Amino acid sequence: MKYSDLLTTVLSSSVEDWRSVPGRVTPHFVGEIQEGDHHWLKVSEHYSQWIFMPDVRISLAFGLPTSSDDPELEFEWRFPDPKAYEAFGDIRFNGSVVHRAHLLHVDGSRAVLPTPRNEVAPSGAPFGMERFAYSATESEVAFARLIDRISGHRSFDDYLRRAGIVALPDESEG
């Protein structure tokens, strides 16, 4: 299967195509931490995994933190809980990660959104640039929407609108 065919298959799938797999999700990522005389291992992992029922070679995993330093982010969004936590969303084929996206838990994990980029324009600001929008590509939005919906959420489009994230066309690979 070609990479582009895999992405098309996943992004055009429906919630009903996916089945949750309970229990621990592998692989586990182990990090060694040392602070002064204290030394320990930290295990991180995805906490959700789904199998694509029409082709069980395809799976999704979500929840592995993108950073162990400070996973809490703040945006100027007007959600009741202003904190956001970034996590990886993976597309796997035969158990191997073939696509990894940065996704956000927002509003107390009530929704999953794509991690946006700042769109900036020249201004009279001190550094000469000012953010005027958050953006994500159409495929990033589609993947976040899929993870959000198979996670059981139902308000993705409302959260995307309230966050002010604008979907931009994907760049062609040609």
PDB file of C-alpha atoms in Angstrom:
ATOM      1  CA  MET A   1       0.000   0.000   0.000  1.00  0.00           C
ATOM      2  CA  LYS A   2       1.307   3.450  -0.885  1.00  0.00           C
ATOM      3  CA  TYR A   3       1.557   6.116   1.824  1.00  0.00           C
ATOM      4  CA  SER A   4      -0.855   8.426  -0.025  1.00  0.00           C
ATOM      5  CA  ASP A   5      -3.385   5.576  -0.373  1.00  0.00           C
ATOM      6  CA  LEU A   6      -3.113   4.868   3.359  1.00  0.00           C
ATOM      7  CA  LEU A   7      -3.754   8.525   4.251  1.00  0.00           C
ATOM      8  CA  THR A   8      -6.715   8.692   1.871  1.00  0.00           C
ATOM      9  CA  THR A   9      -8.167   5.485   3.347  1.00  0.00           C
ATOM     10  CA  VAL A  10      -7.845   6.728   6.937  1.00  0.00           C
ATOM     11  CA  LEU A  11      -9.024  10.291   6.322  1.00  0.00           C
ATOM     12  CA  SER A  12     -12.064   9.173   4.314  1.00  0.00           C
ATOM     13  CA  SER A  13     -13.084   6.517   6.857  1.00  0.00           C
ATOM     14  CA  SER A  14     -16.075   6.797   9.169  1.00  0.00           C
ATOM     15  CA  VAL A  15     -16.311   6.340  12.928  1.00  0.00           C
ATOM     16  CA  GLU A  16     -18.097   3.018  12.365  1.00  0.00           C
ATOM     17  CA  ASP A  17     -14.989   1.631  10.593  1.00  0.00           C
ATOM     18  CA  TRP A  18     -12.947   1.728  13.802  1.00  0.00           C
ATOM     19  CA  ARG A  19     -13.013  -0.565  16.847  1.00  0.00           C
ATOM     20  CA  SER A  20     -11.395   0.403  20.142  1.00  0.00           C
ATOM     21  CA  VAL A  21      -8.807  -1.961  21.569  1.00  0.00           C
ATOM     22  CA  PRO A  22      -8.892  -1.869  25.390  1.00  0.00           C
ATOM     23  CA  GLY A  23      -5.799  -2.200  27.540  1.00  0.00           C
ATOM     24  CA  ARG A  24      -2.263  -0.912  27.315  1.00  0.00           C
ATOM     25  CA  VAL A  25      -1.015   0.381  23.983  1.00  0.00           C
ATOM     26  CA  THR A  26       2.473  -0.492  22.831  1.00  0.00           C
ATOM     27  CA  PRO A  27       5.161   0.429  22.173  1.00  0.00           C
ATOM     28  CA  HIS A  28       6.064   1.996  25.481  1.00  0.00           C
ATOM     29  CA  PHE A  29       8.594   4.805  25.520  1.00  0.00           C
ATOM     30  CA  VAL A  30      10.968   4.740  28.449  1.00  0.00           C
ATOM     31  CA  GLY A  31      12.944   7.774  29.526  1.00  0.00           C
ATOM     32  CA  GLU A  32      15.611   7.964  32.169  1.00  0.00           C
ATOM     33  CA  ILE A  33      15.251  10.845  34.619  1.00  0.00           C
ATOM     34  CA  GLN A  34      17.766  11.976  37.183  1.00  0.00           C
ATOM     35  CA  GLU A  35      17.409  14.866  39.609  1.00  0.00           C
ATOM     36  CA  GLY A  36      20.152  15.118  42.209  1.00  0.00           C
ATOM     37  CA  ASP A  37      20.404  11.783  44.009  1.00  0.00           C
ATOM     38  CA  HIS A  38      17.052  10.597  42.663  1.00  0.00           C
ATOM     39  CA  HIS A  39      16.979   8.415  39.581  1.00  0.00           C
ATOM     40  CA  TRP A  40      13.979   6.744  37.936  1.00  0.00           C
ATOM     41  CA  LEU A  41      12.484   5.595  34.666  1.00  0.00           C
ATOM     42  CA  LYS A  42       9.403   7.227  33.201  1.00  0.00           C
ATOM     43  CA  VAL A  43       7.176   5.168  30.924  1.00  0.00           C
ATOM     44  CA  SER A  44       5.000   6.999  28.404  1.00  0.00           C
ATOM     45  CA  GLU A  45       2.499   5.459  26.055  1.00  0.00           C
ATOM     46  CA  HIS A  46      -0.594   6.098  24.014  1.00  0.00           C
ATOM     47  CA  TYR A  47      -3.751   5.473  25.999  1.00  0.00           C
ATOM     48  CA  SER A  48      -6.139   4.826  23.095  1.00  0.00           C
ATOM     49  CA  GLN A  49      -5.876   2.513  20.106  1.00  0.00           C
ATOM     50  CA  TRP A  50      -8.319   1.642  17.345  1.00  0.00           C
ATOM     51  CA  ILE A  51      -8.223  -1.002  14.615  1.00  0.00           C
ATOM     52  CA  PHE A  52      -9.599  -0.298  11.128  1.00  0.00           C
ATOM     53  CA  MET A  53     -12.113  -3.112  10.660  1.00  0.00           C
ATOM     54  CA  PRO A  54     -12.083  -3.159   6.807  1.00  0.00           C
ATOM     55  CA  ASP A  55      -8.276  -3.734   6.909  1.00  0.00           C
ATOM     56  CA  VAL A  56      -6.831  -4.749  10.286  1.00  0.00           C
ATOM     57  CA  ARG A  57      -3.282  -3.911   9.146  1.00  0.00           C
ATOM     58  CA  ILE A  58      -4.271  -0.258   9.768  1.00  0.00           C
ATOM     59  CA  SER A  59      -4.551   1.156  13.289  1.00  0.00           C
ATOM     60  CA  LEU A  60      -4.611   4.489  15.083  1.00  0.00           C
ATOM     61  CA  ALA A  61      -3.097   5.373  18.447  1.00  0.00           C
ATOM     62  CA  PHE A  62      -3.525   8.549  20.463  1.00  0.00           C
ATOM     63  CA  GLY A  63      -2.359  10.064  23.720  1.00  0.00           C
ATOM     64  CA  LEU A  64       1.438   9.785  23.902  1.00  0.00           C
ATOM     65  CA  PRO A  65       2.608  13.161  25.278  1.00  0.00           C
ATOM     66  CA  THR A  66       4.772  15.104  22.832  1.00  0.00           C
ATOM     67  CA  SER A  67       7.025  16.352  25.631  1.00  0.00           C
ATOM     68  CA  SER A  68       7.740  15.385  29.192  1.00  0.00           C
ATOM     69  CA  ASP A  69       8.951  18.878  30.083  1.00  0.00           C
ATOM     70  CA  ASP A  70       5.787  20.984  30.133  1.00  0.00           C
ATOM     71  CA  PRO A  71       2.878  19.348  28.324  1.00  0.00           C
ATOM     72  CA  GLU A  72       0.446  22.096  29.338  1.00  0.00           C
ATOM     73  CA  LEU A  73      -0.060  24.847  26.750  1.00  0.00           C
ATOM     74  CA  GLU A  74      -2.220  27.943  26.897  1.00  0.00           C
ATOM     75  CA  PHE A  75      -3.952  29.643  24.009  1.00  0.00           C
ATOM     76  CA  GLU A  76      -6.177  32.703  23.999  1.00  0.00           C
ATOM     77  CA  TRP A  77      -9.234  30.545  23.357  1.00  0.00           C
ATOM     78  CA  ARG A  78     -12.380  31.211  25.335  1.00  0.00           C
ATOM     79  CA  PHE A  79     -13.025  27.682  26.587  1.00  0.00           C
ATOM     80  CA  PRO A  80     -14.109  27.111  30.185  1.00  0.00           C
ATOM     81  CA  ASP A  81     -10.788  25.298  30.755  1.00  0.00           C
ATOM     82  CA  PRO A  82      -8.122  27.387  28.945  1.00  0.00           C
ATOM     83  CA  LYS A  83      -5.346  24.781  29.191  1.00  0.00           C
ATOM     84  CA  ALA A  84      -4.405  22.520  26.298  1.00  0.00           C
ATOM     85  CA  TYR A  85      -2.277  19.377  26.323  1.00  0.00           C
ATOM     86  CA  GLU A  86      -0.381  18.224  23.263  1.00  0.00           C
ATOM     87  CA  ALA A  87      -0.233  14.530  22.350  1.00  0.00           C
ATOM     88  CA  PHE A  88       0.751  12.450  19.327  1.00  0.00           C
ATOM     89  CA  GLY A  89      -1.815  10.845  17.063  1.00  0.00           C
ATOM     90  CA  ASP A  90      -0.318   7.990  15.042  1.00  0.00           C
ATOM     91  CA  ILE A  91      -1.413   6.127  11.954  1.00  0.00           C
ATOM     92  CA  ARG A  92       0.111   2.650  11.969  1.00  0.00           C
ATOM     93  CA  PHE A  93       0.432   0.030   9.273  1.00  0.00           C
ATOM     94  CA  ASN A  94       1.318  -3.513  10.369  1.00  0.00           C
ATOM     95  CA  GLY A  95       2.184  -2.043  13.769  1.00  0.00           C
ATOM     96  CA  SER A  96       4.680   0.517  12.440  1.00  0.00           C
ATOM     97  CA  VAL A  97       4.087   4.252  12.789  1.00  0.00           C
ATOM     98  CA  VAL A  98       3.832   5.674   9.278  1.00  0.00           C
ATOM     99  CA  HIS A  99       2.285   9.053  10.112  1.00  0.00           C
ATOM    100  CA  ARG A 100       2.484  11.113  13.291  1.00  0.00           C
ATOM    101  CA  ALA A 101       0.463  14.259  14.022  1.00  0.00           C
ATOM    102  CA  HIS A 102       0.567  16.744  16.896  1.00  0.00           C
ATOM    103  CA  LEU A 103      -2.913  17.022  18.404  1.00  0.00           C
ATOM    104  CA  LEU A 104      -4.345  18.959  21.337  1.00  0.00           C
ATOM    105  CA  HIS A 105      -6.686  17.997  24.152  1.00  0.00           C
ATOM    106  CA  VAL A 106      -8.641  21.175  24.841  1.00  0.00           C
ATOM    107  CA  ASP A 107     -11.226  22.327  27.367  1.00  0.00           C
ATOM    108  CA  GLY A 108     -10.583  19.617  29.935  1.00  0.00           C
ATOM    109  CA  SER A 109     -10.232  16.954  27.194  1.00  0.00           C
ATOM    110  CA  ARG A 110     -13.722  17.680  25.864  1.00  0.00           C
ATOM    111  CA  ALA A 111     -12.310  17.909  22.324  1.00  0.00           C
ATOM    112  CA  VAL A 112      -9.272  17.030  20.224  1.00  0.00           C
ATOM    113  CA  LEU A 113      -7.979  19.671  17.796  1.00  0.00           C
ATOM    114  CA  PRO A 114      -4.994  19.890  15.449  1.00  0.00           C
ATOM    115  CA  THR A 115      -2.032  21.771  16.899  1.00  0.00           C
ATOM    116  CA  PRO A 116      -2.280  25.063  15.000  1.00  0.00           C
ATOM    117  CA  ARG A 117       0.385  27.198  13.422  1.00  0.00           C
ATOM    118  CA  ASN A 118       0.442  30.961  13.802  1.00  0.00           C
ATOM    119  CA  GLU A 119      -0.310  32.885  10.644  1.00  0.00           C
ATOM    120  CA  VAL A 120       1.468  36.228  10.847  1.00  0.00           C
ATOM    121  CA  ALA A 121       1.580  39.465   8.886  1.00  0.00           C
ATOM    122  CA  PRO A 122       3.832  42.514   9.029  1.00  0.00           C
ATOM    123  CA  SER A 123       2.756  45.075  11.603  1.00  0.00           C
ATOM    124  CA  GLY A 124       3.942  47.926  13.733  1.00  0.00           C
ATOM    125  CA  ALA A 125       4.520  45.497  16.619  1.00  0.00           C
ATOM    126  CA  PRO A 126       7.969  45.461  18.280  1.00  0.00           C
ATOM    127  CA  PHE A 127       9.182  42.513  16.182  1.00  0.00           C
ATOM    128  CA  GLY A 128       7.401  43.646  13.052  1.00  0.00           C
ATOM    129  CA  MET A 129       5.003  40.671  12.895  1.00  0.00           C
ATOM    130  CA  GLU A 130       1.582  40.067  14.381  1.00  0.00           C
ATOM    131  CA  ARG A 131      -0.455  36.850  14.564  1.00  0.00           C
ATOM    132  CA  PHE A 132      -3.763  37.189  12.781  1.00  0.00           C
ATOM    133  CA  ALA A 133      -4.965  33.587  12.701  1.00  0.00           C
ATOM    134  CA  TYR A 134      -4.302  30.017  13.723  1.00  0.00           C
ATOM    135  CA  SER A 135      -4.129  27.525  10.870  1.00  0.00           C
ATOM    136  CA  ALA A 136      -3.901  23.826  10.111  1.00  0.00           C
ATOM    137  CA  THR A 137      -4.028  21.989   6.799  1.00  0.00           C
ATOM    138  CA  GLU A 138      -7.217  20.312   5.636  1.00  0.00           C
ATOM    139  CA  SER A 139      -5.688  16.857   6.223  1.00  0.00           C
ATOM    140  CA  GLU A 140      -4.563  17.849   9.753  1.00  0.00           C
ATOM    141  CA  VAL A 141      -8.099  19.004  10.491  1.00  0.00           C
ATOM    142  CA  ALA A 142      -9.568  15.786   9.015  1.00  0.00           C
ATOM    143  CA  PHE A 143      -7.260  13.600  11.134  1.00  0.00           C
ATOM    144  CA  ALA A 144      -8.017  15.539  14.325  1.00  0.00           C
ATOM    145  CA  ARG A 145     -11.751  15.325  13.536  1.00  0.00           C
ATOM    146  CA  LEU A 146     -11.482  11.532  13.143  1.00  0.00           C
ATOM    147  CA  ILE A 147      -9.594  11.093  16.439  1.00  0.00           C
ATOM    148  CA  ASP A 148     -12.051  13.437  18.172  1.00  0.00           C
ATOM    149  CA  ARG A 149     -15.088  11.528  16.910  1.00  0.00           C
ATOM    150  CA  ILE A 150     -13.796   8.000  17.563  1.00  0.00           C
ATOM    151  CA  SER A 151     -12.903   9.233  21.055  1.00  0.00           C
ATOM    152  CA  GLY A 152     -16.618   9.847  21.588  1.00  0.00           C
ATOM    153  CA  HIS A 153     -16.737  13.637  21.239  1.00  0.00           C
ATOM    154  CA  ARG A 154     -19.418  15.304  19.123  1.00  0.00           C
ATOM    155  CA  SER A 155     -18.573  19.031  18.972  1.00  0.00           C
ATOM    156  CA  PHE A 156     -15.397  19.146  16.846  1.00  0.00           C
ATOM    157  CA  ASP A 157     -16.562  21.758  14.343  1.00  0.00           C
ATOM    158  CA  ASP A 158     -17.807  24.034  17.119  1.00  0.00           C
ATOM    159  CA  TYR A 159     -14.475  23.786  18.972  1.00  0.00           C
ATOM    160  CA  LEU A 160     -12.509  24.358  15.744  1.00  0.00           C
ATOM    161  CA  ARG A 161     -14.579  27.488  15.041  1.00  0.00           C
ATOM    162  CA  ARG A 162     -14.316  28.774  18.611  1.00  0.00           C
ATOM    163  CA  ALA A 163     -10.531  28.229  18.545  1.00  0.00           C
ATOM    164  CA  GLY A 164     -10.319  30.282  15.354  1.00  0.00           C
ATOM    165  CA  ILE A 165      -8.376  27.591  13.510  1.00  0.00           C
ATOM    166  CA  VAL A 166      -8.596  28.110   9.758  1.00  0.00           C
ATOM    167  CA  ALA A 167      -8.219  25.040   7.493  1.00  0.00           C
ATOM    168  CA  LEU A 168      -5.790  25.741   4.661  1.00  0.00           C
ATOM    169  CA  PRO A 169      -5.391  23.557   1.557  1.00  0.00           C
ATOM    170  CA  ASP A 170      -2.746  20.855   1.719  1.00  0.00           C
ATOM    171  CA  GLU A 171       0.349  21.599  -0.284  1.00  0.00           C
ATOM    172  CA  SER A 172       0.570  19.447  -3.397  1.00  0.00           C
ATOM    173  CA  GLU A 173       3.413  16.944  -3.507  1.00  0.00           C
ATOM    174  CA  GLY A 174       4.165  17.597  -7.133  1.00  0.00           C
TER     175      GLY A 174
END
